[in-house]
CSV table of C-alpha atoms in Angstrom, one decimal:
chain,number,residue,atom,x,y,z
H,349,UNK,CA,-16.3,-30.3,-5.7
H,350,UNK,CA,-12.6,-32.3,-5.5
H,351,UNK,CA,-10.3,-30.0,-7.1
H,352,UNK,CA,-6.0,-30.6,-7.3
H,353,UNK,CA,-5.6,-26.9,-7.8
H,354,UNK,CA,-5.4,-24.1,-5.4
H,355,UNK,CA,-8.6,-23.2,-4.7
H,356,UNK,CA,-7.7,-19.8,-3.1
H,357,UNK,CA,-5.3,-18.6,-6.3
H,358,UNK,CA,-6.6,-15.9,-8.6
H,359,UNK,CA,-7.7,-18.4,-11.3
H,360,UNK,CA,-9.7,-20.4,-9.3
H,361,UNK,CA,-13.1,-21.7,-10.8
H,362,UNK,CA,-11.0,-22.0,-14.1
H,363,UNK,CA,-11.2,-25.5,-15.8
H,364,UNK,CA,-8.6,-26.1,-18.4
H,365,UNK,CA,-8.0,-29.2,-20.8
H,366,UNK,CA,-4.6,-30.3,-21.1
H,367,UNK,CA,-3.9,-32.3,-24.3
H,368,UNK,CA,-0.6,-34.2,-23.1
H,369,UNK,CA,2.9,-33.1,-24.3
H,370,UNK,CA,6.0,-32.1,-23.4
H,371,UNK,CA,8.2,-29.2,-22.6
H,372,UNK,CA,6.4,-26.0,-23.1
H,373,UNK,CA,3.1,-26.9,-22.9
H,374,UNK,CA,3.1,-28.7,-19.2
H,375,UNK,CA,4.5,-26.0,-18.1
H,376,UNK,CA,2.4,-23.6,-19.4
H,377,UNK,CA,-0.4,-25.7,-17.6
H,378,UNK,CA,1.4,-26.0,-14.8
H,379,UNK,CA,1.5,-22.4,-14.2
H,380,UNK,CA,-2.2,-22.1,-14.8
H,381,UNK,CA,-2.5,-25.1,-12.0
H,382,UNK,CA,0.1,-22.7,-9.9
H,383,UNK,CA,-2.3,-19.8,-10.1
H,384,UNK,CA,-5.8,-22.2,-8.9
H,385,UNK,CA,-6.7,-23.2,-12.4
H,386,UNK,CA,-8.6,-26.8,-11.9
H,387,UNK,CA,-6.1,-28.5,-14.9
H,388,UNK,CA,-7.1,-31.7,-16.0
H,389,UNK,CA,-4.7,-33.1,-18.6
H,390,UNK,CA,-5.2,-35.8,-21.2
H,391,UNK,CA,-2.9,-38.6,-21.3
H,392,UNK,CA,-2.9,-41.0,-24.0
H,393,UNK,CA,-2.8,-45.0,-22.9
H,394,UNK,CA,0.7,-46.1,-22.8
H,395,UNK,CA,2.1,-42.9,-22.3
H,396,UNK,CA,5.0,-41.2,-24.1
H,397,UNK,CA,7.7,-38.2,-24.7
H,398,UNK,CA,10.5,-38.1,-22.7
H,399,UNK,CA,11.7,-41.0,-20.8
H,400,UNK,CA,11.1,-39.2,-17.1
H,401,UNK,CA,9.3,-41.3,-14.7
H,402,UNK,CA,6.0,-39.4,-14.1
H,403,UNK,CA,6.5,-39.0,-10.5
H,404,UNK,CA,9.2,-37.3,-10.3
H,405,UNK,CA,7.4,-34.8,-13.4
H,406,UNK,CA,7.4,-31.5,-11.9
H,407,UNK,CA,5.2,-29.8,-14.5
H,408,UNK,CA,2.5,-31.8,-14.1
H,409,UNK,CA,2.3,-31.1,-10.2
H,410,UNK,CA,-1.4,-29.7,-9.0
H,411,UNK,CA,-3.5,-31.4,-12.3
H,412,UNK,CA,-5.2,-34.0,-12.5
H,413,UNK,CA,-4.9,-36.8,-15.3
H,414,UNK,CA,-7.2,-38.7,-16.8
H,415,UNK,CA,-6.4,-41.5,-20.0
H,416,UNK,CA,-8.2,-41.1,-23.1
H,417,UNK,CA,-7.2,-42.5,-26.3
H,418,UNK,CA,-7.9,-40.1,-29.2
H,419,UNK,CA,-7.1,-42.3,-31.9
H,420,UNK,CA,-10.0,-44.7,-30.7
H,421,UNK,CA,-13.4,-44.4,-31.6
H,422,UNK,CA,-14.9,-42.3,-28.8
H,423,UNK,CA,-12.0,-41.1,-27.8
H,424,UNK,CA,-12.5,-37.6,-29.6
H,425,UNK,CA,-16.2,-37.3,-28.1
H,426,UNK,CA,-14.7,-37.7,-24.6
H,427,UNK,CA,-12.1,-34.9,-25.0
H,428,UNK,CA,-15.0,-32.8,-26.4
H,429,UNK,CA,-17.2,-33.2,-23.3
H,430,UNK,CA,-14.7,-31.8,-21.1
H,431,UNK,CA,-13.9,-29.0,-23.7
H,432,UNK,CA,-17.8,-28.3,-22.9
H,433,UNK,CA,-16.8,-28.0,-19.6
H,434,UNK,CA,-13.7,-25.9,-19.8
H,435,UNK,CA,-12.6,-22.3,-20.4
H,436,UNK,CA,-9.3,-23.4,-21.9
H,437,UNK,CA,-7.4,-26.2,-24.0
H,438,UNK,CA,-4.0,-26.3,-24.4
H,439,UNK,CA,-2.2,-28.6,-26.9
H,440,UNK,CA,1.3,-28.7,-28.5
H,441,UNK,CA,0.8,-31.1,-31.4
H,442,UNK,CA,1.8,-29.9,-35.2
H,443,UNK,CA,-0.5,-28.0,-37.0
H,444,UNK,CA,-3.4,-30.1,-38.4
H,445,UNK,CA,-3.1,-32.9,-35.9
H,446,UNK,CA,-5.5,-31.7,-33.9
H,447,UNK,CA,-7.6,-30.9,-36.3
H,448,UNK,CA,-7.2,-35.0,-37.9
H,449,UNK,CA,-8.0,-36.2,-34.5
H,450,UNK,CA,-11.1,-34.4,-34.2
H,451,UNK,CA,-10.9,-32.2,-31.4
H,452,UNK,CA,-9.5,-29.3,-33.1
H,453,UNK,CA,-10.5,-25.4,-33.0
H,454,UNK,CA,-13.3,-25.8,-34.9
H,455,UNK,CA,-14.5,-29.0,-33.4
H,456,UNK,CA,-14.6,-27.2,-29.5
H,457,UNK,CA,-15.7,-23.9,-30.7
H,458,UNK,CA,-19.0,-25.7,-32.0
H,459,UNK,CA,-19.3,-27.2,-28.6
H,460,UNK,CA,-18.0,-24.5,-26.7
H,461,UNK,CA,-17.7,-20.7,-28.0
H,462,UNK,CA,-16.3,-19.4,-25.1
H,463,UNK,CA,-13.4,-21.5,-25.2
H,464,UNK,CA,-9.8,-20.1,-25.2
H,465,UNK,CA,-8.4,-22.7,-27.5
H,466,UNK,CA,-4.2,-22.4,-26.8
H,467,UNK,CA,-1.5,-23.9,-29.5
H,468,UNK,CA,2.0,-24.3,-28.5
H,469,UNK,CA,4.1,-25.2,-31.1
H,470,UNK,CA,8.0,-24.3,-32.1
H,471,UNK,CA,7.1,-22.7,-35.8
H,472,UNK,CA,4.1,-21.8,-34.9
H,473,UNK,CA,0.6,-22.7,-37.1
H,474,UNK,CA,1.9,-21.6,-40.7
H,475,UNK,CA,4.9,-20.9,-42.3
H,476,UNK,CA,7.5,-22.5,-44.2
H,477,UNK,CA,8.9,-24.6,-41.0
H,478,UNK,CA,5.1,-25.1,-39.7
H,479,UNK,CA,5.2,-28.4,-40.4
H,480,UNK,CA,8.4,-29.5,-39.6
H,481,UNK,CA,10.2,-31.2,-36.3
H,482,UNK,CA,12.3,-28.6,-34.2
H,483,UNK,CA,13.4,-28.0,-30.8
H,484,UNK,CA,14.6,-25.1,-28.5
H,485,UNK,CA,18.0,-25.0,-29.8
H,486,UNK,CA,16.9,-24.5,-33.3
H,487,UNK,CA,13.8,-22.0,-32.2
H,488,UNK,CA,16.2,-19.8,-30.4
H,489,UNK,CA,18.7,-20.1,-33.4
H,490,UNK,CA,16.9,-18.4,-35.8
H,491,UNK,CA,15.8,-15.8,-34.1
H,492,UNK,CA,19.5,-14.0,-33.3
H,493,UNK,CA,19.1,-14.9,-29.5
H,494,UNK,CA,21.3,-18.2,-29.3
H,495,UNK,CA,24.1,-16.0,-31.5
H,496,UNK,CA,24.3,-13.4,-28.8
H,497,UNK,CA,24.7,-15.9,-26.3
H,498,UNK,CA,28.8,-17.3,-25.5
H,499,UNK,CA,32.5,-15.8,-26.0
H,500,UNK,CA,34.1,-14.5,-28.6
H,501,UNK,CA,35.8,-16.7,-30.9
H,502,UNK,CA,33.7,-20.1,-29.4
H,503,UNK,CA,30.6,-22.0,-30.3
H,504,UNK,CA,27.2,-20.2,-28.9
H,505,UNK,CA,26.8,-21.5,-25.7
H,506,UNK,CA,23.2,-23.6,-25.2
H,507,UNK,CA,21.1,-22.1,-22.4
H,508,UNK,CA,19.5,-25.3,-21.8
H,509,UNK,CA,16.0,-25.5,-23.0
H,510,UNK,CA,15.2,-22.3,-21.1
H,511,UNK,CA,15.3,-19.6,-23.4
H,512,UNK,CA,13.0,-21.1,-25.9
H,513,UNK,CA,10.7,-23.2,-24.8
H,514,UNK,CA,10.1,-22.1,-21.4
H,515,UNK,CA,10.2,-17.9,-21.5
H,516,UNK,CA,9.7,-17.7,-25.1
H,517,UNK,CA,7.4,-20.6,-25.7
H,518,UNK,CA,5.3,-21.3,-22.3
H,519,UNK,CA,5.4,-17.8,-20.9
H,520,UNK,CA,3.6,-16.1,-24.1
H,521,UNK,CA,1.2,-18.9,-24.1
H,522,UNK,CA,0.0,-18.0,-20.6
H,523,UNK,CA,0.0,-14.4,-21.5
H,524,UNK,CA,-2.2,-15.0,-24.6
H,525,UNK,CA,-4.5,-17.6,-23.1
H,526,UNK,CA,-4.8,-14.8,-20.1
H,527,UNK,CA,-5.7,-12.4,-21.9
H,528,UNK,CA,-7.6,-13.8,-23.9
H,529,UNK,CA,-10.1,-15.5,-21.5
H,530,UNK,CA,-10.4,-11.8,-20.5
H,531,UNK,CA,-11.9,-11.3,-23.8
H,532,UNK,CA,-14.2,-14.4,-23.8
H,533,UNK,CA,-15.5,-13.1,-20.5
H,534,UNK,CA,-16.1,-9.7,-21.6
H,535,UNK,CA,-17.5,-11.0,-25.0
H,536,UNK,CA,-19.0,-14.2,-24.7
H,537,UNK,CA,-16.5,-15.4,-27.9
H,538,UNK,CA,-13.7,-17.5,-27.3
H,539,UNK,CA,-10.3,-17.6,-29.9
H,540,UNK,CA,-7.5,-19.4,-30.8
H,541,UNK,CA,-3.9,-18.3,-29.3
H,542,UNK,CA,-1.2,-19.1,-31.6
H,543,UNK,CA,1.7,-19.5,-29.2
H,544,UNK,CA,5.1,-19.6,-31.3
H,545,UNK,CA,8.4,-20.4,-29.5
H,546,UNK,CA,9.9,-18.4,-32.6
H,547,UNK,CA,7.9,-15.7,-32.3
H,548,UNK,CA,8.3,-15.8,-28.5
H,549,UNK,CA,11.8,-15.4,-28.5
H,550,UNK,CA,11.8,-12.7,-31.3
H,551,UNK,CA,9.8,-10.9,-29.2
H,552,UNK,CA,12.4,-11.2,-26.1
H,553,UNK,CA,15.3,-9.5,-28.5
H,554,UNK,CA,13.2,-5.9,-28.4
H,555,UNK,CA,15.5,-3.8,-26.3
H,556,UNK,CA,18.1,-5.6,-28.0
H,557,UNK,CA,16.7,-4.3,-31.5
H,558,UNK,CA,16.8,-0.8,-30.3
H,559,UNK,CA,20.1,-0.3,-28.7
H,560,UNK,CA,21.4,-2.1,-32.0
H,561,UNK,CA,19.5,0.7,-34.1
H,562,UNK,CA,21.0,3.2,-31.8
H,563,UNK,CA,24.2,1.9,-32.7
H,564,UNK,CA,24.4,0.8,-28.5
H,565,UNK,CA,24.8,-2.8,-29.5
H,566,UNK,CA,27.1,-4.8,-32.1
H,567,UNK,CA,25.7,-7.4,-33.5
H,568,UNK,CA,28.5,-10.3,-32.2
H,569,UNK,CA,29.1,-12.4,-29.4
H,570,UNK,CA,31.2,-10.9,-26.4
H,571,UNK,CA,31.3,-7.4,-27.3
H,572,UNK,CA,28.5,-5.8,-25.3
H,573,UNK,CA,27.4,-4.4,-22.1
H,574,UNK,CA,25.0,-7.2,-21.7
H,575,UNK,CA,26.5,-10.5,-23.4
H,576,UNK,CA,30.0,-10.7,-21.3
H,577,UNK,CA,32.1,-8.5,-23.2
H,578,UNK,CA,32.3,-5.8,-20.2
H,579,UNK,CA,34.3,-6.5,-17.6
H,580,UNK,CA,32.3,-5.3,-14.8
H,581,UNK,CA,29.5,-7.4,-16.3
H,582,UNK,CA,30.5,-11.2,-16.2
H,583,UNK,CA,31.6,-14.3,-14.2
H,584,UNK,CA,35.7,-15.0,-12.7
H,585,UNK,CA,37.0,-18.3,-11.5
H,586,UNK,CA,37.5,-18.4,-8.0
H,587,UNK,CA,40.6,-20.3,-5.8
H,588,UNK,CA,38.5,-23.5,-5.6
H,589,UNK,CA,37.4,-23.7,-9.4
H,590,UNK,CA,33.5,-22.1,-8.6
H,591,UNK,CA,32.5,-18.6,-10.3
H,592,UNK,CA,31.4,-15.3,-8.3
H,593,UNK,CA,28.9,-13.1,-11.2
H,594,UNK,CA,29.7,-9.1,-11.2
H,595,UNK,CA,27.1,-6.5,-12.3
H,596,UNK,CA,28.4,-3.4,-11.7
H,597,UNK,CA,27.0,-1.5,-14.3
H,598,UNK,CA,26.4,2.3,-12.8
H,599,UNK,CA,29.1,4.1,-11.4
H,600,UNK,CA,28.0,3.9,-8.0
H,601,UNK,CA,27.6,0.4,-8.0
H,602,UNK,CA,31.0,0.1,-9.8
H,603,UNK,CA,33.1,1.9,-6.7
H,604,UNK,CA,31.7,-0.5,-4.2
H,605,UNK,CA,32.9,-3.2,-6.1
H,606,UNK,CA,36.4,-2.2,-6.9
H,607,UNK,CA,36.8,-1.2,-3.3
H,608,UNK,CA,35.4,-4.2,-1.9
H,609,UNK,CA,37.8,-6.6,-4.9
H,610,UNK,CA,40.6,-4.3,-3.6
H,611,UNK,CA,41.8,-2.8,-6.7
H,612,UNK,CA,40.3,0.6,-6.6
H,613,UNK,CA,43.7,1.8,-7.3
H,614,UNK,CA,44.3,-0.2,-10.1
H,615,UNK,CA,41.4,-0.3,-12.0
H,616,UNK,CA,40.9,1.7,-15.2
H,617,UNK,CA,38.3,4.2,-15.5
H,618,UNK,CA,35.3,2.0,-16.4
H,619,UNK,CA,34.2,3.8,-19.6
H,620,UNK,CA,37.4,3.8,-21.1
H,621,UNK,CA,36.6,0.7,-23.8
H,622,UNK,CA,40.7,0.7,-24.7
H,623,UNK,CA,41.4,-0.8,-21.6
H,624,UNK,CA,38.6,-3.4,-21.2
H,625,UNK,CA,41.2,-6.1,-21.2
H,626,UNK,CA,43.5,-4.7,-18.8
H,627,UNK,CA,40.5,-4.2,-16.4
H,628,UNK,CA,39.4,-7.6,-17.1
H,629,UNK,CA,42.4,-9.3,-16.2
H,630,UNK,CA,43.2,-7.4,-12.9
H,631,UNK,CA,39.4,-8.6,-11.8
H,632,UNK,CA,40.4,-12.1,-12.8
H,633,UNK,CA,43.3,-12.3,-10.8
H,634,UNK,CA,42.0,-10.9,-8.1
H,635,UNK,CA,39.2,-13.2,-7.7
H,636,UNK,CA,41.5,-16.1,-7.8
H,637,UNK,CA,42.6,-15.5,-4.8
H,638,UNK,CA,40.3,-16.7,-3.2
H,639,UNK,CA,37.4,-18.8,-2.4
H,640,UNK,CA,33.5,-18.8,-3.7
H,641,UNK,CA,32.8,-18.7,-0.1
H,642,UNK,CA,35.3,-16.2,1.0
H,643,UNK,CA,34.1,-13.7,-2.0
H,644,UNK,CA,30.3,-14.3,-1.0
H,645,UNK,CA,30.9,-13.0,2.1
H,646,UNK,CA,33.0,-10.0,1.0
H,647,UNK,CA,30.1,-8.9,-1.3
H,648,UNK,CA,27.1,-10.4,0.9
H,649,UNK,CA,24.9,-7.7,1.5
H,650,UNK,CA,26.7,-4.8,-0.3
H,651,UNK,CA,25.5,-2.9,-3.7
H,652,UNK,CA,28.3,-4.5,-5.1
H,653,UNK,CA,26.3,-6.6,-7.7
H,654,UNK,CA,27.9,-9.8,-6.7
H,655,UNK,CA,26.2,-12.9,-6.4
H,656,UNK,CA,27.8,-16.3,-6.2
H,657,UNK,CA,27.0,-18.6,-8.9
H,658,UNK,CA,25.6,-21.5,-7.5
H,659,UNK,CA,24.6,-25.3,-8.9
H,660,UNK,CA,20.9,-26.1,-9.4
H,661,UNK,CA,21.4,-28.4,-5.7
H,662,UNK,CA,22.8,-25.5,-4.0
H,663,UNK,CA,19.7,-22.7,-5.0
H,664,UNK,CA,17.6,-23.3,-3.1
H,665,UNK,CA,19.9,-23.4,0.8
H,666,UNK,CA,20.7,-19.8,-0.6
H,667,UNK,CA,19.7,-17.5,2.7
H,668,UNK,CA,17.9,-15.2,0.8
H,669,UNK,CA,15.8,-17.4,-1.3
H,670,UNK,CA,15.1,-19.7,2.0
H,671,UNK,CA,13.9,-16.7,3.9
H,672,UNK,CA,11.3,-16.1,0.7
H,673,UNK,CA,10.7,-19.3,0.2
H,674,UNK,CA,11.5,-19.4,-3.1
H,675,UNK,CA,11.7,-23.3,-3.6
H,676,UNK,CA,9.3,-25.4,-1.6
H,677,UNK,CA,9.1,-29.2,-1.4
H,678,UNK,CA,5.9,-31.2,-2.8
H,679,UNK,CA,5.8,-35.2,-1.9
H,680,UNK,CA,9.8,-35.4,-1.3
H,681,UNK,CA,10.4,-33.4,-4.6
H,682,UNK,CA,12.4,-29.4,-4.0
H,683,UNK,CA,10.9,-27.8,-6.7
H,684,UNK,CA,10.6,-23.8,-7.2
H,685,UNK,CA,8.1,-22.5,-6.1
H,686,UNK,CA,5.0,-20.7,-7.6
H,687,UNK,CA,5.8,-17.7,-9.1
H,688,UNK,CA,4.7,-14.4,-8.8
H,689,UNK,CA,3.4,-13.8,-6.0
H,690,UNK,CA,-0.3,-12.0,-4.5
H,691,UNK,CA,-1.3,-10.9,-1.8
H,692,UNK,CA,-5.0,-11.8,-1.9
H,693,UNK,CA,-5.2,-14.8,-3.5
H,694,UNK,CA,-1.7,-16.6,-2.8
H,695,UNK,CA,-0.7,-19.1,-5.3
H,696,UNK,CA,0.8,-22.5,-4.1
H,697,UNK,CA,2.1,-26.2,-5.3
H,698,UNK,CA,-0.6,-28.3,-3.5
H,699,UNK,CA,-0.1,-31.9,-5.2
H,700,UNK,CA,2.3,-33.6,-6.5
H,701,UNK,CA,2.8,-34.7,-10.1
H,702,UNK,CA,0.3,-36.1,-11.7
H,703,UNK,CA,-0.3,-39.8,-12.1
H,704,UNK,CA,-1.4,-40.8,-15.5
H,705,UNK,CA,-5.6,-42.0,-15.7
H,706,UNK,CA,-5.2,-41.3,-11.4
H,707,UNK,CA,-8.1,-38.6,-11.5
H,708,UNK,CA,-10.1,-40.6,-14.0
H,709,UNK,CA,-13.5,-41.1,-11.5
H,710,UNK,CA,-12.8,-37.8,-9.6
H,711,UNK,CA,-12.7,-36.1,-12.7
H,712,UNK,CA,-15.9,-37.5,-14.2
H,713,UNK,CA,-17.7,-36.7,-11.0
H,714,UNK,CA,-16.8,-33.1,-10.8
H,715,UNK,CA,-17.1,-31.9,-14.7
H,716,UNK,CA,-20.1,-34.4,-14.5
H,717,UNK,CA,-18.7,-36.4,-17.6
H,718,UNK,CA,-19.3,-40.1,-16.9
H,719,UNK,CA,-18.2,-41.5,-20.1
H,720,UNK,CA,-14.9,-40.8,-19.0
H,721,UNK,CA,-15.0,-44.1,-17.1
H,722,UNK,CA,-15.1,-45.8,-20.0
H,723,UNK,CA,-11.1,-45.3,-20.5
H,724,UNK,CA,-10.2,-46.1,-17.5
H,725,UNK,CA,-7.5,-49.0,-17.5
């Protein structure tokens, strides 16, 4: 059988349905393809979402497409003859479209009980918000986590869409539909997984929680341990305008890298909070004096906790992450590389993005549903 994942990961022999999207959902799929999972994703005629050529779509690398129109008359009937097929579904539409379209829990379950049936949405399938439009930003804003994020005094700083959509979004939804094919296995009876990027998030803020209960933690930007406010815990301009990032938290670590700056006899005692800034400023100073290159190789190596900070271009010529291969390159495209790693059944990025309605005939063949060619275009 003709399959785009990798056959030798550790979800190989798993067929999943990818009703087409964007943001969190691909990518949950596109782990799932990452890990061997045989993903064939759904993609409506026309296209749509966001305006990125589909080539160049990372998160749909290792699937295989096929067009089907759900709003058509057999569209729905088509869909459901893969879900026969498949041990999982994932869809991001708000609630009750699915459900209006005809391929909803209810719908697959009668022609599948075993199937995991996976729902990625941003407010999740109830709730005041359930039905309304959102997107990372306003996910991660409710939750407390975009309030810890930024300086003092300034606007919370936007993590890009990766907080949200990706970690607490995508992430949970692999975990749930994980664990819960464990339990279809095991039982026989498949489930829906409500995958909230709200609830997601929320859930990344525990140790948070409890060092704020333990009065470890104040709830403001810039005034922690872990949000910038320490001084040994933060990024410095360099002479040439780049950033070197410090994480000298324990003691030990914190002597290597005031020796190493060369202010070891300047440098406040660490724990003494009243003179933070004084700290602060003598690290700052220091580090402009000299280049992002220069620093790198004072620190390189060392338990220090210094890293430079580098651009998304510049990641991936990093010696360490070459040497682990940490980004790879599929049909021209550096991408990142699978992630985590085995060591019996090795995950991998073995096709490129893929091409809407390109896997149409193979796709019929090997989930033996011809009336899939009826959509092709």
């Amino acid at each position: 059988m003709a399959v785009t994942g990798n056959g030798n990961g550790p979800l190989a022999g798993v067929r999943v349905v990818e009703l087409a999207g964007i943001g969190p959902g691909p990518f949950a799929a596109m782990l799932l393809a990452d890990l061997g999972a045989d993903v064939v994703r759904v993609d409506r005629p026309g296209g749509g979402g966001l305006a990125v050529d589909p080539a160049f779509d990372v998160t749909n690398r290792s699937k295989r497409s096929v067009l089907v129109d759900l709003k058509s008359d057999g569209g729905p009937a088509r869909v459901l003859d893969l879900v026969e097929r498949a041990d999982v579904l994932i869809e991001g539409f708000r609630p009750g479209v699915a459900e209006r379209l005809g391929v909803g829990p209810a719908d697959c379950h009668a022609r599948n009980p075993r199937l995991v049936y996976g729902r990625m949405t941003g407010w999740g399938q109830e709730g005041p918000l359930a039905h309304t439009a959102g997107h990372d930003i306003a996910y991660i804003a409710v939750t407390g986590a975009l309030g810890m994020i930024g300086s003092p005094g300034e606007p919370p700083a936007v993590p890009a869409n990766l907080v949200g959509d990706y970690a607490g979004g995508s992430l949970y939804l692999v975990i749930g539909v994980l664990a819960a094919l464990q339990h279809a296995r095991s039982t026989g009876t498949g489930q829906v997984v409500d995958a909230a990027i709200v609830d997601g998030t929320a859930h990344l803020t525990a140790m948070i929680h409890g060092m704020m209960a333990a009065g470890g933690w104040q709830d403001r930007r810039g005034a922690n341990l872990l949000d910038g406010g320490c001084p040994f815990y933060g990024t410095y301009e360099t002479s040439d305008g780049q950033y070197m990032a410090v994480g000298a938290l324990e003691q030990q670590f914190y002597d290597t890298f005031v020796e190493l700056l060369g202010i070891e006899d300047r440098a406040p005692a660490r724990k003494d909070l009243a003179r933070w800034g004084e700290l602060r400023e003598s690290v700052a100073a220091r580090f402009k004096s000299r280049t992002r290159k220069e620093w790198t190789e004072v620190f390189e190596g060392t338990d220090a906790c210094v890293a430079p900070v580098l651009s998304l271009r510049e990641a991936p010529g990093h010696p360490h992450l070459a040497a682990r291969g940490t980004f790879t390159e599929v049909g021209g495209i550096v991408q990142p590389a699978p992630a985590p790693r085995f060591s019996a059944t090795p995950a991998a990025a073995v096709g490129g993005p893929a091409l809407p309605g390109a896997h149409t005939a193979s796709v019929a063949a090997d989930w033996d549903v011809p009336a899939l060619l009826g959509e092709e275009r």
